[in-house]
mmCIF file with all atom_site columns, C-alpha atoms in Angstrom:
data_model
loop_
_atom_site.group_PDB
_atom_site.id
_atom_site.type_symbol
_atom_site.label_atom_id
_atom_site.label_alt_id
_atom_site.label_comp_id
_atom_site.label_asym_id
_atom_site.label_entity_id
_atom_site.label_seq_id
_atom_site.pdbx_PDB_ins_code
_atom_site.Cartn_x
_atom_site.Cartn_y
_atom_site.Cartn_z
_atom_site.occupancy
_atom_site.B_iso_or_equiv
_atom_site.pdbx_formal_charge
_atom_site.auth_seq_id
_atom_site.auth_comp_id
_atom_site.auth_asym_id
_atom_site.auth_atom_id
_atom_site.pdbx_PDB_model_num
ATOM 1   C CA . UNK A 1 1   ? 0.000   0.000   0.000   1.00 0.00 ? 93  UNK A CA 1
ATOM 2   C CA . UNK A 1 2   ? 2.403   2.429   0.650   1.00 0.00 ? 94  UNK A CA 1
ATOM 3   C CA . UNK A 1 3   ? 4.247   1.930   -2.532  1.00 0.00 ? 95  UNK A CA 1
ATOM 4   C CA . UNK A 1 4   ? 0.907   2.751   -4.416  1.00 0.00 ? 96  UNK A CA 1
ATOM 5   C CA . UNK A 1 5   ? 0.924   6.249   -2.094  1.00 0.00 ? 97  UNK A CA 1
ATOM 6   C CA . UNK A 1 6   ? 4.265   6.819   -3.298  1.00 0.00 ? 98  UNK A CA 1
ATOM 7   C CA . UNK A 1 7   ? 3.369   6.547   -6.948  1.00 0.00 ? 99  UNK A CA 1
ATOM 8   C CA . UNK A 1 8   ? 0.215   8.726   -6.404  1.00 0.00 ? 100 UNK A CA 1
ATOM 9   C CA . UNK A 1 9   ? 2.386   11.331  -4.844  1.00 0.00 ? 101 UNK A CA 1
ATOM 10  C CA . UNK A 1 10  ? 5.184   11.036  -7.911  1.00 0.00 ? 102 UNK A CA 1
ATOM 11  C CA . UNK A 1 11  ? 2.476   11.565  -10.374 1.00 0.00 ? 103 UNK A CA 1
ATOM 12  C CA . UNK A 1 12  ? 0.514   14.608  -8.298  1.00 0.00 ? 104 UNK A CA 1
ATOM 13  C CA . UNK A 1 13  ? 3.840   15.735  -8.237  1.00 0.00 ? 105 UNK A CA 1
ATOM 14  C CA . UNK A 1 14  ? 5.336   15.744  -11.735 1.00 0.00 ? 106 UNK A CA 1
ATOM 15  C CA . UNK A 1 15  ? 1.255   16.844  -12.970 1.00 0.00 ? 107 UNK A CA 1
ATOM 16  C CA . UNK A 1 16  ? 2.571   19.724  -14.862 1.00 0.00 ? 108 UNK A CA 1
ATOM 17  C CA . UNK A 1 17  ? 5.268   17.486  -16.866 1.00 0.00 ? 109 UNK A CA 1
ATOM 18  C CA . UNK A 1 18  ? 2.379   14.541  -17.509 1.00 0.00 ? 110 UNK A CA 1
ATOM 19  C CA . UNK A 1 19  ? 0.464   17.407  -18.971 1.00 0.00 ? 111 UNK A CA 1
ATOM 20  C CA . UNK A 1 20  ? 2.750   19.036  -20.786 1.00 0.00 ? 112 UNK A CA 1
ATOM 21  C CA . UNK A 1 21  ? 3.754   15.924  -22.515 1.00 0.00 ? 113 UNK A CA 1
ATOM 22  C CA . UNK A 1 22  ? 0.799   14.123  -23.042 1.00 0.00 ? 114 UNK A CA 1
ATOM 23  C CA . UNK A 1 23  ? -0.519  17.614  -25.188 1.00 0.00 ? 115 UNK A CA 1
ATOM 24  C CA . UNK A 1 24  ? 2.438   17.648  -27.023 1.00 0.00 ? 116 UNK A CA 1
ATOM 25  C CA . UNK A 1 25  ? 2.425   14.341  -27.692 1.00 0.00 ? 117 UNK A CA 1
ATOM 26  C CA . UNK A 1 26  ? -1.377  13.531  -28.861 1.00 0.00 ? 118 UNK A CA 1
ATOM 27  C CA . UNK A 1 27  ? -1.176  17.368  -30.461 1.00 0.00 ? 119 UNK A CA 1
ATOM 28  C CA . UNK A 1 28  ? 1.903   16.504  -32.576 1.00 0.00 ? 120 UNK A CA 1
ATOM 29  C CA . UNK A 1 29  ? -0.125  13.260  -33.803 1.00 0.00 ? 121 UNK A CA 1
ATOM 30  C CA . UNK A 1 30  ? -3.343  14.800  -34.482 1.00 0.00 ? 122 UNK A CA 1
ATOM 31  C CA . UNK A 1 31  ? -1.623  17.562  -36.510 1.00 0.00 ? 123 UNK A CA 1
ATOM 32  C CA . UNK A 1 32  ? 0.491   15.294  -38.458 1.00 0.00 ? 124 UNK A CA 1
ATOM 33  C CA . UNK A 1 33  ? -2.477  13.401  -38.923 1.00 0.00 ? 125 UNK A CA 1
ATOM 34  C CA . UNK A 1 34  ? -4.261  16.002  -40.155 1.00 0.00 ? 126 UNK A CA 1
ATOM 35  C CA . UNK A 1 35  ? -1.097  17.669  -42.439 1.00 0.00 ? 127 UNK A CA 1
ATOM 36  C CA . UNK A 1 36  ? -0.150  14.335  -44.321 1.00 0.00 ? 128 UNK A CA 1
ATOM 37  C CA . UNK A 1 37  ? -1.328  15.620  -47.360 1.00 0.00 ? 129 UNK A CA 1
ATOM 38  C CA . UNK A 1 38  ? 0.999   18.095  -47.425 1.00 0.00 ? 130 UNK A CA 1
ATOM 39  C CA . UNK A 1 39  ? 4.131   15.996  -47.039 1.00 0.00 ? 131 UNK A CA 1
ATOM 40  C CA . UNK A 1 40  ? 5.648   15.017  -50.334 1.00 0.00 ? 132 UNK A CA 1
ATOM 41  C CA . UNK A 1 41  ? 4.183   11.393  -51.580 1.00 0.00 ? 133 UNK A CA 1
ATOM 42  C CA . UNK A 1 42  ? 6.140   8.489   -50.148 1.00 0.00 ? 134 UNK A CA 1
ATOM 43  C CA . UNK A 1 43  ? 4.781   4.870   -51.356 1.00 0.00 ? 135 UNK A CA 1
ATOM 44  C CA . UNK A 1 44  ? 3.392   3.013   -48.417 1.00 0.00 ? 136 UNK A CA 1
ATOM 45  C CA . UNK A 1 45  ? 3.392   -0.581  -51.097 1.00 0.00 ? 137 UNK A CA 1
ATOM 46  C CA . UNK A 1 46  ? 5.325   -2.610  -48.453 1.00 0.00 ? 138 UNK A CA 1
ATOM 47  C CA . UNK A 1 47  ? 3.324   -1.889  -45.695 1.00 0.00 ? 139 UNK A CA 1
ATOM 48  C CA . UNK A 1 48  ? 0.715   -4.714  -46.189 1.00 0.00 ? 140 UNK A CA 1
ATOM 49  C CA . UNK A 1 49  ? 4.050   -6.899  -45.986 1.00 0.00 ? 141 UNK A CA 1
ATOM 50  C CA . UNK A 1 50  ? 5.274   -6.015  -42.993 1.00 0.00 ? 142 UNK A CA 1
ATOM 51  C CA . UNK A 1 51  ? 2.165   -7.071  -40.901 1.00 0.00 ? 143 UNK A CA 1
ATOM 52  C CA . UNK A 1 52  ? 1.727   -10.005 -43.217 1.00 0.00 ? 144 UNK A CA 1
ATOM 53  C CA . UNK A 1 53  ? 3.045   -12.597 -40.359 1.00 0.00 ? 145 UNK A CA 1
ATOM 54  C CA . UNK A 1 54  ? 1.675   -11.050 -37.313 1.00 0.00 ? 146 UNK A CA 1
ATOM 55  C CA . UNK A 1 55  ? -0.472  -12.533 -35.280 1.00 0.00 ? 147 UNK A CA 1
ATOM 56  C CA . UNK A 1 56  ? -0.008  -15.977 -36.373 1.00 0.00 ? 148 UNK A CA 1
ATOM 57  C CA . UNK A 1 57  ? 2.022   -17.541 -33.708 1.00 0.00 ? 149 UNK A CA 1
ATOM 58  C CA . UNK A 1 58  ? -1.121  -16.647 -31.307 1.00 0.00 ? 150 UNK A CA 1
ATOM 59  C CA . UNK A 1 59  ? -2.503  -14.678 -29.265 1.00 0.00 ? 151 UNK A CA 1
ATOM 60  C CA . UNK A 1 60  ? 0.385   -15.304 -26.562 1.00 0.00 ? 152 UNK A CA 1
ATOM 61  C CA . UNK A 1 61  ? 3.191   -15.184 -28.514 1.00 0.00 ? 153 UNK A CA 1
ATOM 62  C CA . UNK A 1 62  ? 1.688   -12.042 -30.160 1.00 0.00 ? 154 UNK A CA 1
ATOM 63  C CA . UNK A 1 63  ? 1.657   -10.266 -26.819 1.00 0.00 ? 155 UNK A CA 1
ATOM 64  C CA . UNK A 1 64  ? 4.769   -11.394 -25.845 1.00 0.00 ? 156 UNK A CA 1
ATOM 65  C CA . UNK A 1 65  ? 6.513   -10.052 -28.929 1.00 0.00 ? 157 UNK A CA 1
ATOM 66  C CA . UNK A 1 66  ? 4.471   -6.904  -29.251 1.00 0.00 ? 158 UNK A CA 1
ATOM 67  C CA . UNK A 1 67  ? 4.700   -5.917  -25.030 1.00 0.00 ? 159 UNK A CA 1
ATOM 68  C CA . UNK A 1 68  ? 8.712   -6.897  -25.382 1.00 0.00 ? 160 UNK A CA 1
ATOM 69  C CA . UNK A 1 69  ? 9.138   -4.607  -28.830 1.00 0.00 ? 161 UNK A CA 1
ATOM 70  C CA . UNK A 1 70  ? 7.461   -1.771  -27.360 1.00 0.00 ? 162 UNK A CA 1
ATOM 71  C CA . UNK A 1 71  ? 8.745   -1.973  -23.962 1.00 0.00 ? 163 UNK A CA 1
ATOM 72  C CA . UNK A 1 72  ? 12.159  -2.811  -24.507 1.00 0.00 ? 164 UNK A CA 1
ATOM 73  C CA . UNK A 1 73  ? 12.913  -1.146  -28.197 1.00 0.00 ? 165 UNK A CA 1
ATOM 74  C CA . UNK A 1 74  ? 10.110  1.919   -28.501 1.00 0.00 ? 166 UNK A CA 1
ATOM 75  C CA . UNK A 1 75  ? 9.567   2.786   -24.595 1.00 0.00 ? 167 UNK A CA 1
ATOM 76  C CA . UNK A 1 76  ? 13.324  2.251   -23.034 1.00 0.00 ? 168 UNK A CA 1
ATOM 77  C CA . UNK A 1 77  ? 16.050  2.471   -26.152 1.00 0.00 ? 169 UNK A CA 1
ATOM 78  C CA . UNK A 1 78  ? 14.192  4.940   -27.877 1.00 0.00 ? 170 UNK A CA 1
ATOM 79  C CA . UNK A 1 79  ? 12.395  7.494   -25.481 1.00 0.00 ? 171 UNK A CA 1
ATOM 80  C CA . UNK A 1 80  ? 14.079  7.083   -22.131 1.00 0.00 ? 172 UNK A CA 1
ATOM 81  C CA . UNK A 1 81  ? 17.643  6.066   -22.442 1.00 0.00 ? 173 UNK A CA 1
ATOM 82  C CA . UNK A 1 82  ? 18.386  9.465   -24.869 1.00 0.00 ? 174 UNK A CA 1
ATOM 83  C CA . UNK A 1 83  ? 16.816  11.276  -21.908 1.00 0.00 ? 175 UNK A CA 1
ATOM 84  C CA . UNK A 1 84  ? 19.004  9.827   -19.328 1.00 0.00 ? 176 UNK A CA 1
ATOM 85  C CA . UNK A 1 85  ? 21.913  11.247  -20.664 1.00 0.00 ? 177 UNK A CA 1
ATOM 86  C CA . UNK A 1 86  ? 20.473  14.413  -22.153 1.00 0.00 ? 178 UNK A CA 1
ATOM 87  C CA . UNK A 1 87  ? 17.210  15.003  -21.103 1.00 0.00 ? 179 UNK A CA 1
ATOM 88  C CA . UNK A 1 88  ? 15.268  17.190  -24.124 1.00 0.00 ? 180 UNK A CA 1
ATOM 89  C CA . UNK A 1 89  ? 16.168  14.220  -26.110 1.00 0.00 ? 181 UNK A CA 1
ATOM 90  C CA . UNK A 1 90  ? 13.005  11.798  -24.488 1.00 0.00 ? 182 UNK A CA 1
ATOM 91  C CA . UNK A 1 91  ? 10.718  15.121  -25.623 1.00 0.00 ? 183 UNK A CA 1
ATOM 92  C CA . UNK A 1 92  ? 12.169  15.187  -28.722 1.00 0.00 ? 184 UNK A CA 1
ATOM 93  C CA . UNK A 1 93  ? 12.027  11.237  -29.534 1.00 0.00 ? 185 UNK A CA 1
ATOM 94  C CA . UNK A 1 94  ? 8.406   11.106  -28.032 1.00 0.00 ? 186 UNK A CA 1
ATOM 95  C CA . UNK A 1 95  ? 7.383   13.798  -30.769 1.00 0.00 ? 187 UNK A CA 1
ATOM 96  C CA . UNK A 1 96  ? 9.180   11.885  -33.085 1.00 0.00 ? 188 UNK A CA 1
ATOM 97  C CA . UNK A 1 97  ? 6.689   8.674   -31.923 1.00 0.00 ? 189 UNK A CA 1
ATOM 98  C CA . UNK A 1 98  ? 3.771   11.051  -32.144 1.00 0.00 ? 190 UNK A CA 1
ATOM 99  C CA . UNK A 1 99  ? 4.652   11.817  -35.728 1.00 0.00 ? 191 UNK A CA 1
ATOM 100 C CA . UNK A 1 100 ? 4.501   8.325   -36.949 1.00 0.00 ? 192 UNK A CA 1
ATOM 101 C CA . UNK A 1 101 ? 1.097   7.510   -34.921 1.00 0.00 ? 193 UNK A CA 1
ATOM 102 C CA . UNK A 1 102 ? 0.179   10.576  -37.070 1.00 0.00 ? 194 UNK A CA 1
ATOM 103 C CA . UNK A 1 103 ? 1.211   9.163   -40.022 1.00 0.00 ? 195 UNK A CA 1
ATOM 104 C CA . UNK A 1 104 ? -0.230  5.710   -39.587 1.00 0.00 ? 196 UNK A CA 1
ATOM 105 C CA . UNK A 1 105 ? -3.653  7.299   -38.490 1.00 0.00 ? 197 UNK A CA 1
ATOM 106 C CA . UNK A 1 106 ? -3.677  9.347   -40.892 1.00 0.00 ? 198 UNK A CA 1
ATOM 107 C CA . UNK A 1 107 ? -3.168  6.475   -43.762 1.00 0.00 ? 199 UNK A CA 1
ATOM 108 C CA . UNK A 1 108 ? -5.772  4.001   -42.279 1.00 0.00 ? 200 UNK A CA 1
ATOM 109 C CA . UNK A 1 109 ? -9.177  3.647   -43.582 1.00 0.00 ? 201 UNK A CA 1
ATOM 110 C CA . UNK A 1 110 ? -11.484 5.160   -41.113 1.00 0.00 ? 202 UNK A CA 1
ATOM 111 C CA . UNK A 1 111 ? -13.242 1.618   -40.527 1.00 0.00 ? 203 UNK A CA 1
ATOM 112 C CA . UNK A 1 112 ? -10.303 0.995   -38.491 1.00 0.00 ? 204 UNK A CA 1
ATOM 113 C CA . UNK A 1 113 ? -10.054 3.707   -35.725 1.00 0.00 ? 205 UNK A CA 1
ATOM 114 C CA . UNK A 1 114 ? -12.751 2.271   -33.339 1.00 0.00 ? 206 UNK A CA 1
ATOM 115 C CA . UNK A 1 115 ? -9.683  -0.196  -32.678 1.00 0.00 ? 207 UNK A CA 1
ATOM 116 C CA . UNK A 1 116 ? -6.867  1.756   -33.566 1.00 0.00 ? 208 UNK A CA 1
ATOM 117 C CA . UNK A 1 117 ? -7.668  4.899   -31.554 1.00 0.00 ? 209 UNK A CA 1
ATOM 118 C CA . UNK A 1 118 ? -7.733  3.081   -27.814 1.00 0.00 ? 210 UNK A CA 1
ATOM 119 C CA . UNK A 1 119 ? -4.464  1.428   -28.909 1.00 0.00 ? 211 UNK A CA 1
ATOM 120 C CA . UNK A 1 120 ? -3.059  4.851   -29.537 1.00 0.00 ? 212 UNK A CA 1
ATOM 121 C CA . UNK A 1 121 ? -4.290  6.553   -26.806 1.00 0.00 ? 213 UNK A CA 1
ATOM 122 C CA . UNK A 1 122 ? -2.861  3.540   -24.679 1.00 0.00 ? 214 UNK A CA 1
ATOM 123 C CA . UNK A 1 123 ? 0.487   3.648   -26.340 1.00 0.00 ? 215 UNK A CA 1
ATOM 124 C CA . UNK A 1 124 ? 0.664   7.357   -26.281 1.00 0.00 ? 216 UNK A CA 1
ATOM 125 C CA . UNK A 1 125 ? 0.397   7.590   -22.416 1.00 0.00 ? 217 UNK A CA 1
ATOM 126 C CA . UNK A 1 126 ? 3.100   4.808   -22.060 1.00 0.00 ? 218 UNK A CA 1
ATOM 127 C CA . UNK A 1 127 ? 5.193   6.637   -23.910 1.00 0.00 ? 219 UNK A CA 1
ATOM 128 C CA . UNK A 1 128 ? 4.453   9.919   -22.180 1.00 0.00 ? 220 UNK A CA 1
ATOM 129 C CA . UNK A 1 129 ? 5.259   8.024   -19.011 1.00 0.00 ? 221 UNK A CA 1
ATOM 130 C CA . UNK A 1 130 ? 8.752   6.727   -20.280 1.00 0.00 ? 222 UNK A CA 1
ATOM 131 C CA . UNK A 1 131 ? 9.625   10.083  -21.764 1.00 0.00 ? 223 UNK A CA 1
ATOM 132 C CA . UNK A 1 132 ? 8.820   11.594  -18.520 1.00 0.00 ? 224 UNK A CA 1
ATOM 133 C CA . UNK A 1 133 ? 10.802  9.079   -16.136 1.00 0.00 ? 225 UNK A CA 1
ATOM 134 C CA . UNK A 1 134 ? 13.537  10.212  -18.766 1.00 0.00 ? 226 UNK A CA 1
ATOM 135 C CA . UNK A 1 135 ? 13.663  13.639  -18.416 1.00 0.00 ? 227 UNK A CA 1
ATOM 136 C CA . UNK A 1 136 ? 13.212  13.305  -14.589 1.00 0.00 ? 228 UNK A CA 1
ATOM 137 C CA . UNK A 1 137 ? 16.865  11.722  -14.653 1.00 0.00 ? 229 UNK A CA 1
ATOM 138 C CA . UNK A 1 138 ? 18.226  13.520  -16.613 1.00 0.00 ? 230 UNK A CA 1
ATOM 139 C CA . UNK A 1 139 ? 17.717  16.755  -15.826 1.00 0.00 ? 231 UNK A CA 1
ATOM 140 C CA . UNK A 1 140 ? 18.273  15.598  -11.966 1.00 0.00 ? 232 UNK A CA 1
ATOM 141 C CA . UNK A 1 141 ? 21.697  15.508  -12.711 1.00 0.00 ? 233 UNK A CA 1
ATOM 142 C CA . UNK A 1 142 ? 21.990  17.912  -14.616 1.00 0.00 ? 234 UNK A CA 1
ATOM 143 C CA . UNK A 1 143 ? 20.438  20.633  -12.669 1.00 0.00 ? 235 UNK A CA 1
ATOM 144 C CA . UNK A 1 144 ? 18.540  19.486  -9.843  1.00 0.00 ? 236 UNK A CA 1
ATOM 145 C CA . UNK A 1 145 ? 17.781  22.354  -8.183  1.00 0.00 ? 237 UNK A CA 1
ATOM 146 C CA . UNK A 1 146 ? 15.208  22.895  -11.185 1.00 0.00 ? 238 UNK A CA 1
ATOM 147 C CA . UNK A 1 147 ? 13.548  19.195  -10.453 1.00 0.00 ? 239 UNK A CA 1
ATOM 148 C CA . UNK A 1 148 ? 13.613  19.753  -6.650  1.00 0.00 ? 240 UNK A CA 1
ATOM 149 C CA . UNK A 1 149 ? 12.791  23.297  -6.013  1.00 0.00 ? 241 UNK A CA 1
ATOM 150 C CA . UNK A 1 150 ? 13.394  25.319  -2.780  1.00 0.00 ? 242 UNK A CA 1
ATOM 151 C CA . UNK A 1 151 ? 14.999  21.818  -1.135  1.00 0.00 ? 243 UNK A CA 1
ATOM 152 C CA . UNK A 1 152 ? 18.986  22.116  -2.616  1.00 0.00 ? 244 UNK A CA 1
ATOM 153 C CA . UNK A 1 153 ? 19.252  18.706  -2.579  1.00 0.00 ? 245 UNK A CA 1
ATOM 154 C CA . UNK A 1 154 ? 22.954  17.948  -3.525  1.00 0.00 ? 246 UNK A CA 1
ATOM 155 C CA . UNK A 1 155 ? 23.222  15.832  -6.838  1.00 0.00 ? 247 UNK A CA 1
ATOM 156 C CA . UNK A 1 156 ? 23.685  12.705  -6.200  1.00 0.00 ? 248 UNK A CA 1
ATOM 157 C CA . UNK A 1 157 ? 21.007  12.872  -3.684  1.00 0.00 ? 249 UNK A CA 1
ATOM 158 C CA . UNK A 1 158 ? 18.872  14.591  -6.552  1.00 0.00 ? 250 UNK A CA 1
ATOM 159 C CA . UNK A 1 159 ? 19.706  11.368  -9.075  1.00 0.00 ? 251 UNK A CA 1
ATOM 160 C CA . UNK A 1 160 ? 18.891  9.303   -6.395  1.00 0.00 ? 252 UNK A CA 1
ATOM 161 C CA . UNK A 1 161 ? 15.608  10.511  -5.849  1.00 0.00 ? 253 UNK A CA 1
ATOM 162 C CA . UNK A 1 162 ? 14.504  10.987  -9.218  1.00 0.00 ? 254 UNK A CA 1
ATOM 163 C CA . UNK A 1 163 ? 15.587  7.503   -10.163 1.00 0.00 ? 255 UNK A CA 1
ATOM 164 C CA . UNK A 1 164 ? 12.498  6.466   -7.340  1.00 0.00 ? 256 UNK A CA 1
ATOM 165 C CA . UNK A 1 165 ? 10.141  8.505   -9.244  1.00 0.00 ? 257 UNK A CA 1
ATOM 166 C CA . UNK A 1 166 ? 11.531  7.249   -13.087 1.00 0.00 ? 258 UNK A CA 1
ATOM 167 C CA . UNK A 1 167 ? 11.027  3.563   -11.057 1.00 0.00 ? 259 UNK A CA 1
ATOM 168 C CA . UNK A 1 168 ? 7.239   4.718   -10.396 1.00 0.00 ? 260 UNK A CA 1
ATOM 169 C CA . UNK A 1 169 ? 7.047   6.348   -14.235 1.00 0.00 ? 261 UNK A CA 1
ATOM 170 C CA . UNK A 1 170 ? 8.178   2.986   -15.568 1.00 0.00 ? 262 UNK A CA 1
ATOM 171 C CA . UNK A 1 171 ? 5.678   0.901   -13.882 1.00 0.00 ? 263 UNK A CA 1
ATOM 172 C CA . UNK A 1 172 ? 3.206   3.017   -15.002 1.00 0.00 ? 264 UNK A CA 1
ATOM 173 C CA . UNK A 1 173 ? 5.110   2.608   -18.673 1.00 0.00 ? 265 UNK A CA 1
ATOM 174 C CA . UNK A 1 174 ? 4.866   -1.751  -18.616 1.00 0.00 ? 266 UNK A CA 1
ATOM 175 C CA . UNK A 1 175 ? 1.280   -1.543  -17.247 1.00 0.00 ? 267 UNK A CA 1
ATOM 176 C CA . UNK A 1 176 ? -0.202  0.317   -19.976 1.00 0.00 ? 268 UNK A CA 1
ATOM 177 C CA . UNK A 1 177 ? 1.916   -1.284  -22.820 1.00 0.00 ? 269 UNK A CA 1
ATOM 178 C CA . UNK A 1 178 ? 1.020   -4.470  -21.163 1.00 0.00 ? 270 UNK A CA 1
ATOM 179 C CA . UNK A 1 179 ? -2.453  -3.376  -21.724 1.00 0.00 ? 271 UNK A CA 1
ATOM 180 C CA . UNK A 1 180 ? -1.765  -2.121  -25.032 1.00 0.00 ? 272 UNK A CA 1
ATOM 181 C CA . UNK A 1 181 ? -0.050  -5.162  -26.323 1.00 0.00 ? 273 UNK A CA 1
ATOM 182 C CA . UNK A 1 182 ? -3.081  -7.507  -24.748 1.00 0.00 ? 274 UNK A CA 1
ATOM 183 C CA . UNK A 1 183 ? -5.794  -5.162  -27.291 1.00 0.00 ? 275 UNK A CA 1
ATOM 184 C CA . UNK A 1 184 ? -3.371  -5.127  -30.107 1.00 0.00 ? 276 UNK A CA 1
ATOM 185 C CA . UNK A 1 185 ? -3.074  -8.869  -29.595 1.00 0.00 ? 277 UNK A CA 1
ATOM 186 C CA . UNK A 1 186 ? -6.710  -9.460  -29.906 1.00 0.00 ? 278 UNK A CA 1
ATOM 187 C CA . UNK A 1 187 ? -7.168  -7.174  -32.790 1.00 0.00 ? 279 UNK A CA 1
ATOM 188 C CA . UNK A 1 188 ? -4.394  -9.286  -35.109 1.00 0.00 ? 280 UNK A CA 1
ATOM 189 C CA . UNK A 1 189 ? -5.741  -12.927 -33.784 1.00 0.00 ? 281 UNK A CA 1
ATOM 190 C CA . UNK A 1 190 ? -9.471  -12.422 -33.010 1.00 0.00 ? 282 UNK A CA 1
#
């Protein structure tokens, strides 16, 4: 019980970040979504190819595969570990994840977004929560005075501390993918 306290006091705490984030994040896809007619033409021909095989080992196997990709590849190596060691990078990356969600939404028939939007939405916040345990690192050692205000925490008591909270943002990152994997796992075997 008290380590569910302690996450409900990391996330009333870092509110502003959370929200800051998740509008960039589902404002960079709905405006790419809307503005893909303006980029120059790009053949999407091997797309059909590339989820040819999926969902054919199962419904477990699918999760497995799908919750391990986006957890391990999308969620830590591409959003959080940039941010570790320089921490605009996780904002930056997460836009760039926001930009292909905008693309693929905006390229799918619209038949498909009663399943397609709760797996973005779920996705989205995952990410939002790994790009967020990210910069919470990294800018903890980098300046911690602005992460901790009015408590000059020295900083490796500041890194410290703000790896406890990017702890708390990444279990809130493997629970939603988890859930996000277990929909997009239905959708490509039911």
């Amino acid at each position: 019980m008290r380590e569910l306290s302690f996450a409900l006091e990391v996330v009333s705490r870092r509110w502003t970040l959370l929200l800051v984030l998740n509008l960039a994040f589902f404002s960079c896809a709905f405006i790419t979504a809307l503005a893909a007619d303006s980029f120059p033409s790009f053949s999407w021909a091997g797309a059909s190819s590339l989820f040819a095989g999926r969902g054919e080992g199962g419904f477990f196997l699918t999760l497995v595969t799908i919750f391990a990709f986006n957890l391990v590849w999308a969620g830590f190596a591409l959003i959080t570990v940039p941010g570790l060691l320089f921490f605009p990078l996780s904002t930056a990356l997460l836009m760039y994840r926001a930009f292909l969600w905008g693309l693929l939404l905006h390229f799918q028939p619209t038949c498909f977004y009663p399943t397609i939007l709760p797996l973005f939405c779920l996705e989205g916040e995952a990410y939002v929560f790994a790009a967020t345990g990210g910069t919470l690192v990294g800018a903890s050692w980098l300046n911690p005075n602005a992460i901790y205000r009015n408590e000059q925490l020295p900083r490796l008591q500041a890194m410290k501390r703000a790896f406890k909270e990017f702890l708390v943002c990444y279990m809130c990152t493997v629970v939603t993918l988890l859930f996000a994997a277990a929909l997009e796992s239905c959708i490509l075997t039911f």
